[in-house]
Tab-separated table of C-alpha atoms in Angstrom:
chain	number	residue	atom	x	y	z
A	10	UNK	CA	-220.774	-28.107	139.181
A	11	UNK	CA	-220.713	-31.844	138.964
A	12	UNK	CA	-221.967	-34.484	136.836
A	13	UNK	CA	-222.355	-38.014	138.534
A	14	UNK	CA	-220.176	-41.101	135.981
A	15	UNK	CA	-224.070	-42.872	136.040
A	16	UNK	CA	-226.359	-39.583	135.037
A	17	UNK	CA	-223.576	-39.341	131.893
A	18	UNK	CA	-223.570	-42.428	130.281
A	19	UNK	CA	-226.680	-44.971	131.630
A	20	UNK	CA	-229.766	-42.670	130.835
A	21	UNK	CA	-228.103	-40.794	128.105
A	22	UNK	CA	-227.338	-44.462	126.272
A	23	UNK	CA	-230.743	-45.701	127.082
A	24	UNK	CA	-232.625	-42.730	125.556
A	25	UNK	CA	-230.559	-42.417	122.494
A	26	UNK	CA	-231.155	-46.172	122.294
A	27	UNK	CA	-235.340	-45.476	122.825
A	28	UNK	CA	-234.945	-42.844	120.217
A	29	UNK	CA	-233.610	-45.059	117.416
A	30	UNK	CA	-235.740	-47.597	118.401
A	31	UNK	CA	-238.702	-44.938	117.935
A	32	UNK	CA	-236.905	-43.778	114.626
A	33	UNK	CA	-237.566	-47.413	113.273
A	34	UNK	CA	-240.919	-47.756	114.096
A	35	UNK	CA	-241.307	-44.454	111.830
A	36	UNK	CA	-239.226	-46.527	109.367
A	37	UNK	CA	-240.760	-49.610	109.181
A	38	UNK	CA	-244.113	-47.470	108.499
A	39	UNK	CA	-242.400	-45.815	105.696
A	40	UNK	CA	-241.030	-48.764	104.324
A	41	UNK	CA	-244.713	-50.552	104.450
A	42	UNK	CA	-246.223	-47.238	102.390
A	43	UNK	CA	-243.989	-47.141	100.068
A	44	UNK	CA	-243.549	-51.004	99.148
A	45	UNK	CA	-239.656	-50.625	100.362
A	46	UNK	CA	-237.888	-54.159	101.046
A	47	UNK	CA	-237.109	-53.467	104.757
A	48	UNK	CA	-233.948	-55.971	104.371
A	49	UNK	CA	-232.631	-52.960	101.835
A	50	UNK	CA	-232.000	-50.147	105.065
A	51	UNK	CA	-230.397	-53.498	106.754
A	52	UNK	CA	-227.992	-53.289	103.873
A	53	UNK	CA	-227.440	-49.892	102.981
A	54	UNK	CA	-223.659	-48.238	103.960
A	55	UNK	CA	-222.737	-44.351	103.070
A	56	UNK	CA	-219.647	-45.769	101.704
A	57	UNK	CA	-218.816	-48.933	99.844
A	58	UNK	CA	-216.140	-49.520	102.981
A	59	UNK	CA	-218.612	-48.767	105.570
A	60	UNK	CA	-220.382	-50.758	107.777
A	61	UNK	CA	-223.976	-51.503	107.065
A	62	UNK	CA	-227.128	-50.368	109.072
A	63	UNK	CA	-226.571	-54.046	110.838
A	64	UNK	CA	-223.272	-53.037	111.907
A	65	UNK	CA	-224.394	-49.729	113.448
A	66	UNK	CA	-226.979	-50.949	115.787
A	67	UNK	CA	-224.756	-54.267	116.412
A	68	UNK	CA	-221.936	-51.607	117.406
A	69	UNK	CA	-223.993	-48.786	119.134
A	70	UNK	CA	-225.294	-51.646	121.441
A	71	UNK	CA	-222.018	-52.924	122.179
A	72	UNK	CA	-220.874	-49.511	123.141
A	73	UNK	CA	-224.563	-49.318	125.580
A	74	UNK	CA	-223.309	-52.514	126.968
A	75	UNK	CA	-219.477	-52.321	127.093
A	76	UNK	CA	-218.577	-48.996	128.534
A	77	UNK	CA	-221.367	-48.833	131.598
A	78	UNK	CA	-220.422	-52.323	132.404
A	79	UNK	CA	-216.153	-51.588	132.240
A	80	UNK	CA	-217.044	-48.248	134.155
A	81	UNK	CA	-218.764	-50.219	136.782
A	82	UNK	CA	-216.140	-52.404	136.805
A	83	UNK	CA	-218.542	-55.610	135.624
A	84	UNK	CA	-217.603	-58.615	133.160
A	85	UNK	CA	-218.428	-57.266	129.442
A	86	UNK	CA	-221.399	-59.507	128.358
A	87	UNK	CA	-221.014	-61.425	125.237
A	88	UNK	CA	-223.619	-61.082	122.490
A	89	UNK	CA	-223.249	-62.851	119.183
A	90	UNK	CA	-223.638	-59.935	116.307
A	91	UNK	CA	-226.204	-62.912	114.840
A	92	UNK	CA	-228.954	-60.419	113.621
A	93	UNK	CA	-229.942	-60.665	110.228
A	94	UNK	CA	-233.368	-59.090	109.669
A	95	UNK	CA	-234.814	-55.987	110.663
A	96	UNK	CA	-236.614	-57.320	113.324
A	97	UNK	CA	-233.526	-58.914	114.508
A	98	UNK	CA	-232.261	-55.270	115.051
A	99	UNK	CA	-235.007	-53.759	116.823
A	100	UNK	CA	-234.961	-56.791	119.087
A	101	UNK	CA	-231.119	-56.162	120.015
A	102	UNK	CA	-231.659	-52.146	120.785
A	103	UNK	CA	-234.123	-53.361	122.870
A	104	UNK	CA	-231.695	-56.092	124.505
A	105	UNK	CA	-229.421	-52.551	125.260
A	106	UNK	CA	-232.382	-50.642	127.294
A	107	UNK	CA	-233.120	-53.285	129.092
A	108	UNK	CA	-229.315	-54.187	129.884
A	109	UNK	CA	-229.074	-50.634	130.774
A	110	UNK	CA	-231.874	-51.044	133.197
A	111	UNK	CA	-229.908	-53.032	135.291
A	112	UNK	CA	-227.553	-50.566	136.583
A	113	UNK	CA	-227.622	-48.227	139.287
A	114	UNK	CA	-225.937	-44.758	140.002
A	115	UNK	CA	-224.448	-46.564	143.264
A	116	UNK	CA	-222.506	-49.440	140.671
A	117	UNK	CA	-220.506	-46.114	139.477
A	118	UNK	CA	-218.509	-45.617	143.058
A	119	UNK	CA	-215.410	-44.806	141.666
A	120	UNK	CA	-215.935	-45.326	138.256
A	121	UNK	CA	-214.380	-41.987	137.131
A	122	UNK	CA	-210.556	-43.232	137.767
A	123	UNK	CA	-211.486	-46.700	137.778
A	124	UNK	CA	-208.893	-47.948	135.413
A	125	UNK	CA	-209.844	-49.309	131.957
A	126	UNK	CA	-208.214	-51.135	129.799
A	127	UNK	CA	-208.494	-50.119	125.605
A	128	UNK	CA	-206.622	-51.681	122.756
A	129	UNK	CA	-205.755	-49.495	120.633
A	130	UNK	CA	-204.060	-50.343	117.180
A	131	UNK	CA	-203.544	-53.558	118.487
A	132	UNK	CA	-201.669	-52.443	121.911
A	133	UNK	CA	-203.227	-52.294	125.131
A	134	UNK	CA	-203.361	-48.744	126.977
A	135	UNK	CA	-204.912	-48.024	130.194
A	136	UNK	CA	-206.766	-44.896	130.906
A	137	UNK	CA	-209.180	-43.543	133.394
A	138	UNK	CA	-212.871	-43.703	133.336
A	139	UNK	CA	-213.474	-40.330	133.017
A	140	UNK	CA	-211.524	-39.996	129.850
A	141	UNK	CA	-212.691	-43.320	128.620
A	142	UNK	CA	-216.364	-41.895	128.994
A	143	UNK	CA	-215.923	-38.530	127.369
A	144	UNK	CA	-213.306	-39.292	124.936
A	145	UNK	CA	-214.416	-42.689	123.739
A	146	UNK	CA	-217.093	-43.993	124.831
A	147	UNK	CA	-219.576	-41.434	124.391
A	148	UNK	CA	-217.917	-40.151	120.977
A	149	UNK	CA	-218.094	-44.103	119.854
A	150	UNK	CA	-222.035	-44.256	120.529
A	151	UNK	CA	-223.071	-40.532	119.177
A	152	UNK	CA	-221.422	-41.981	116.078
A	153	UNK	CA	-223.012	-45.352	115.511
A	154	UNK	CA	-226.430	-43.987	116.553
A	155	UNK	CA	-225.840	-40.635	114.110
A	156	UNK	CA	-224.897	-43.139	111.148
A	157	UNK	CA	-227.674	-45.321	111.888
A	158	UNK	CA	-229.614	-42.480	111.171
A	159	UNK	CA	-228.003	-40.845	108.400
A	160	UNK	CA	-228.511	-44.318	106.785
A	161	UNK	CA	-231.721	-44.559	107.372
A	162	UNK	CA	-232.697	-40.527	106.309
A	163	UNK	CA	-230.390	-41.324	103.121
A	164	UNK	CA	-232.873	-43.759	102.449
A	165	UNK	CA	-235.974	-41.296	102.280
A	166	UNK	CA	-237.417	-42.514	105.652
A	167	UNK	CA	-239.178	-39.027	106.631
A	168	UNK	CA	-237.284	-37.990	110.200
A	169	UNK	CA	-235.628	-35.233	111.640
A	170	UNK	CA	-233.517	-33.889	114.410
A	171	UNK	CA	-236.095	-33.955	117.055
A	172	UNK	CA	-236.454	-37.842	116.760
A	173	UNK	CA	-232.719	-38.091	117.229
A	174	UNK	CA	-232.645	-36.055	120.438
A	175	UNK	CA	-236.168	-37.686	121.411
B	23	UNK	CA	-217.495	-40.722	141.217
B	24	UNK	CA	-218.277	-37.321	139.318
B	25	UNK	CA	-216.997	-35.128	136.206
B	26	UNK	CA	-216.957	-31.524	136.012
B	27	UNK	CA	-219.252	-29.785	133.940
B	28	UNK	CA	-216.173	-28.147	132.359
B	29	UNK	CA	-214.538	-31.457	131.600
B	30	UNK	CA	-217.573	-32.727	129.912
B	31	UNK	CA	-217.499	-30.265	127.843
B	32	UNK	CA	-215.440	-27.545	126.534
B	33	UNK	CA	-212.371	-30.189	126.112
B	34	UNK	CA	-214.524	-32.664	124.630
B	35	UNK	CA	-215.893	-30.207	121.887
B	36	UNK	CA	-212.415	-29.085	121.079
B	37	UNK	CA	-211.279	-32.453	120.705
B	38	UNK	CA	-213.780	-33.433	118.037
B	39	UNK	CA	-213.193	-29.868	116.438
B	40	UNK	CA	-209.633	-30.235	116.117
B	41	UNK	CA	-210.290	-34.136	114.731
B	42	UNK	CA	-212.520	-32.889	111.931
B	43	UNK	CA	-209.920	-29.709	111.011
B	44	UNK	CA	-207.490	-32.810	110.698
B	45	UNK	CA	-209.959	-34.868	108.759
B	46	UNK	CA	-210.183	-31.638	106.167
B	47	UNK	CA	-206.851	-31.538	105.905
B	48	UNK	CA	-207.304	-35.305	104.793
B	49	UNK	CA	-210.233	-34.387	102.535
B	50	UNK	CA	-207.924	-31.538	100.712
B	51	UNK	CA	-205.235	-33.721	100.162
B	52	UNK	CA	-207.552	-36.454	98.674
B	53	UNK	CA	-208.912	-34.268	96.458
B	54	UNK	CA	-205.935	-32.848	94.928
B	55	UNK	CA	-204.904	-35.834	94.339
B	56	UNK	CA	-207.891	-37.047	92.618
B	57	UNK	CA	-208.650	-33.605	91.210
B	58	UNK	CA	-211.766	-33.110	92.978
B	59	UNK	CA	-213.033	-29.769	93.542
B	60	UNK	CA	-213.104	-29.002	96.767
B	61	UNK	CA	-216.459	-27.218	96.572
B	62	UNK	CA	-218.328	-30.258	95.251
B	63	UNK	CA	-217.624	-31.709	99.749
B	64	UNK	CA	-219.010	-28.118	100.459
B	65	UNK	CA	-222.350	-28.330	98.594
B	66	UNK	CA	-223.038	-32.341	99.363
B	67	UNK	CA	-225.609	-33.897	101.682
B	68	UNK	CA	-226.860	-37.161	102.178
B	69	UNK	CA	-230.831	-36.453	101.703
B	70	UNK	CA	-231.958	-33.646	99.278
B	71	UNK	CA	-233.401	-32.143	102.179
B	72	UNK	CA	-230.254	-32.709	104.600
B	73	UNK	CA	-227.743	-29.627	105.372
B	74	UNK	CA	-224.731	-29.827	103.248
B	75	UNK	CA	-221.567	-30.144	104.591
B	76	UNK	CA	-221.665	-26.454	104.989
B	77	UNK	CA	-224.411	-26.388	107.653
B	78	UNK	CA	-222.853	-29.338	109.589
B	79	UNK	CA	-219.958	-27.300	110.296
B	80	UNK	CA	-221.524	-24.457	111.143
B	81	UNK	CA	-224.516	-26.237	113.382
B	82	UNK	CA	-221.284	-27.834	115.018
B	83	UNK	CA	-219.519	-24.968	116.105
B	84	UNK	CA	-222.862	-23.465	116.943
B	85	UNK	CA	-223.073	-26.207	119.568
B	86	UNK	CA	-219.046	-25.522	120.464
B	87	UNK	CA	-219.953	-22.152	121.140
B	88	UNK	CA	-223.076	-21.857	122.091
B	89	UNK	CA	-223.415	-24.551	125.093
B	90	UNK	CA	-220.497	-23.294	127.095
B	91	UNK	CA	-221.646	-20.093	127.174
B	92	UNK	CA	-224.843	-21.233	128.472
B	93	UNK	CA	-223.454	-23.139	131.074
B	94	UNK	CA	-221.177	-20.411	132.057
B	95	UNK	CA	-223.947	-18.151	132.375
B	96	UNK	CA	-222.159	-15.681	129.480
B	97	UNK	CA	-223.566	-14.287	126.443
B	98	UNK	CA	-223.517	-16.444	123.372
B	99	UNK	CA	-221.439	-14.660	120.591
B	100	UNK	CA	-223.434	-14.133	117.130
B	101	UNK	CA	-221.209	-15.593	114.064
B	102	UNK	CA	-222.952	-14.948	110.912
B	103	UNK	CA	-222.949	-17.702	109.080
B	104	UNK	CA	-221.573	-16.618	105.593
B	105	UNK	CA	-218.572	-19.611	105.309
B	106	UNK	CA	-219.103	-20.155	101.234
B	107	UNK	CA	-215.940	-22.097	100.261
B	108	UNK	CA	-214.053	-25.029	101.819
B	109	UNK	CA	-211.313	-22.342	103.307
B	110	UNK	CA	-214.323	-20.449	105.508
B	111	UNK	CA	-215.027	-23.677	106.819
B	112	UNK	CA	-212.048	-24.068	108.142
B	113	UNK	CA	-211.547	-20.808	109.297
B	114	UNK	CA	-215.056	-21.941	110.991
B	115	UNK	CA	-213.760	-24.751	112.697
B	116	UNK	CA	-210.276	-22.675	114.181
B	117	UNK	CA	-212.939	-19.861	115.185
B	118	UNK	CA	-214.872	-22.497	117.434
B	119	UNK	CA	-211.695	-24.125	118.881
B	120	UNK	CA	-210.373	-20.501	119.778
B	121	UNK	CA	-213.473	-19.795	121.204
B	122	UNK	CA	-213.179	-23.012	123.754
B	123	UNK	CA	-209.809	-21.942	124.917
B	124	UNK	CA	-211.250	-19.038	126.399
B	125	UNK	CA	-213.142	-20.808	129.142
B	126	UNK	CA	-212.152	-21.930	132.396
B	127	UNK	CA	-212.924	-24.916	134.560
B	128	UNK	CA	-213.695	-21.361	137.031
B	129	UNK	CA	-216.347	-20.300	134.451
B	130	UNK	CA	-218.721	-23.473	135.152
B	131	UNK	CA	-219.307	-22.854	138.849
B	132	UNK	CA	-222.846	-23.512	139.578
B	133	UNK	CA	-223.246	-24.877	135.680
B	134	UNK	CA	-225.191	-28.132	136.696
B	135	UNK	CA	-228.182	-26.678	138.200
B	136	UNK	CA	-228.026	-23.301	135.854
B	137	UNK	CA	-231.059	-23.081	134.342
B	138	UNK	CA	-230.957	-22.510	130.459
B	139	UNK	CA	-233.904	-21.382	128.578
B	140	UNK	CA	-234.323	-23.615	125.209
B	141	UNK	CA	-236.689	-22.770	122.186
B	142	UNK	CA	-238.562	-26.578	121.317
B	143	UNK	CA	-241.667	-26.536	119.049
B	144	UNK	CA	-241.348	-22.694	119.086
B	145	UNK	CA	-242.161	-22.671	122.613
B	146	UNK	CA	-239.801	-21.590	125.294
B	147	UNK	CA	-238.642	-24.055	128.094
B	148	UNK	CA	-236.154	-24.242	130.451
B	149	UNK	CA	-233.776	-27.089	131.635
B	150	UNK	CA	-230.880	-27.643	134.178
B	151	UNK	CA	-227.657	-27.159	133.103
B	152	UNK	CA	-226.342	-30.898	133.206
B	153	UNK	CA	-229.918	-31.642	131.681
B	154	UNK	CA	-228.867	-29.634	128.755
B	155	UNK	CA	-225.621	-30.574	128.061
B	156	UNK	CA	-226.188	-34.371	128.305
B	157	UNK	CA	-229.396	-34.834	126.542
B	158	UNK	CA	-228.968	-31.565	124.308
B	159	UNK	CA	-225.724	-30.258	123.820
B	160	UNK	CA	-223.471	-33.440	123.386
B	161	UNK	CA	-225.888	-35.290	121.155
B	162	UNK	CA	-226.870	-32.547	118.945
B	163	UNK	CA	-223.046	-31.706	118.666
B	164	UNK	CA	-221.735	-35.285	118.015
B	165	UNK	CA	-224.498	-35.348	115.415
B	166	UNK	CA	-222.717	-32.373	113.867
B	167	UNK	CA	-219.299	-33.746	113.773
B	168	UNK	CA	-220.354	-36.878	112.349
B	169	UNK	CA	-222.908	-36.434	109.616
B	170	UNK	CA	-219.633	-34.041	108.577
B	171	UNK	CA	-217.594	-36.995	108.581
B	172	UNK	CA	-219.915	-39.339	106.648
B	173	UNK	CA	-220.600	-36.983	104.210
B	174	UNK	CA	-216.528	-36.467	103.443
B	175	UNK	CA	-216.386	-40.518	104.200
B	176	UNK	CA	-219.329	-40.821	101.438
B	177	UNK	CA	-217.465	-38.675	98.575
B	178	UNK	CA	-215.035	-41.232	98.763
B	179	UNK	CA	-212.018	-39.691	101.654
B	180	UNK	CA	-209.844	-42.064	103.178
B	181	UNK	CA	-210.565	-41.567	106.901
B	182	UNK	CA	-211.626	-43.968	109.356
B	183	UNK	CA	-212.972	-43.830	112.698
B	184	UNK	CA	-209.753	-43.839	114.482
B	185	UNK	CA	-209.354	-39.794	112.597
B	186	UNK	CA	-212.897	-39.162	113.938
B	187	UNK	CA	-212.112	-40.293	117.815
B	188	UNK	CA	-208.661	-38.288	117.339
């Protein structure tokens, strides 16, 4: 009746990751048809104080990169949020699978009350990894990838459900 | 190193259902305020051929309902879904986080390798439990919860990710 720390966040970031990656493929074609400016879904927020579609890959991938690496208890890589074009984008969602691919299930020894550090209206709290996983980290991807693709389907690009869950 | 199938689940869906009943009651006050009627969040989507807010909640609590009771092995409850005004829906949302409270960590015994039958492409195929909550269950539900909240985050209601995480 278990669940190993790895088998819930790794492949389940990776293959959300894969699927958005797919899901802009499909956009790019739709964009080409259609005579769409692909810099335009780069741009395009659901709410004038939202972040753009730049933002939610840029912050998706951090969470693909931040939480496996504090679960395993590894230094946080730092990557510049320097993407500007669309092609930028796709390049860093593929820079997440393949930092994903680096892990293994036997990194995650311990992982699930391996302390882990949050700030948190700008005080540090510490809580375990198993409630950083399922009550941040996870919720905190699922949103970023979601809103990537609301962005993109509010901009006409012909998907559905089945290429979010791949 | 593990989580329990119950922890991955029935407290993380009523988290995120009692975040977005506290988002609504952020959405209601906005809208008195601004003299909005509350109806107009009810009927809006962010693609004409997206599920209105309506739907989201619904398809959410579908998912709060629905995968426990797979993974415990118990009958999935039928809700018909005839919510019409902004009150149903939350009336919705209190149904599904009354629902959770009824399971036990005792429920998910054997939950992980459970096989659960799935309808894809109108053909029937069946998963493993953990299988099904991690690449089904939790993505399809955090899709739910947030389209929801970019769709009341769209019509202009002051909420921010830290009402979303809860």
């Amino acid at each position: 009746m278990t669940l190993s720390m790895y088998s819930a966040s790794v492949p389940v970031f990776a293959r959300m990751l894969k699927n958005l990656l797919a899901i802009f493929e499909k956009a790019e074609a739709y964009a080409a048809e259609n005579g769409i400016d692909l810099q335009s879904f780069v741009e395009t927020r659901l709410a004038a104080d939202m972040h753009p579609l730049r933002n939610q890959v840029q912050i998706a991938t951090d969470g693909a990169k931040g939480v496996p690496s504090r679960l395993a208890g590894k230094p946080v890589p730092s990557w510049p949020d320097d993407e500007i074009t669309w092609a930028d984008l796709k390049v860093r969602l593929q820079k997440g699978i393949d930092y994903l691919a680096t892990f293994s299930p036997d990194d995650f020894a311990g992982a699930d009350d391996r302390p882990v550090t949050l700030t948190l209206g700008g005080k540090d709290v510490e809580v375990r990894g198993d409630d950083y996983l399922l009550n941040r980290g996870l919720p905190n991807f699922f949103f970023h990838i979601t809103t990537a693709y609301n962005i993109l389907r509010h901009k006409g690009v012909p998907i559905g459900k089945r290429d979010y869950l791949g």
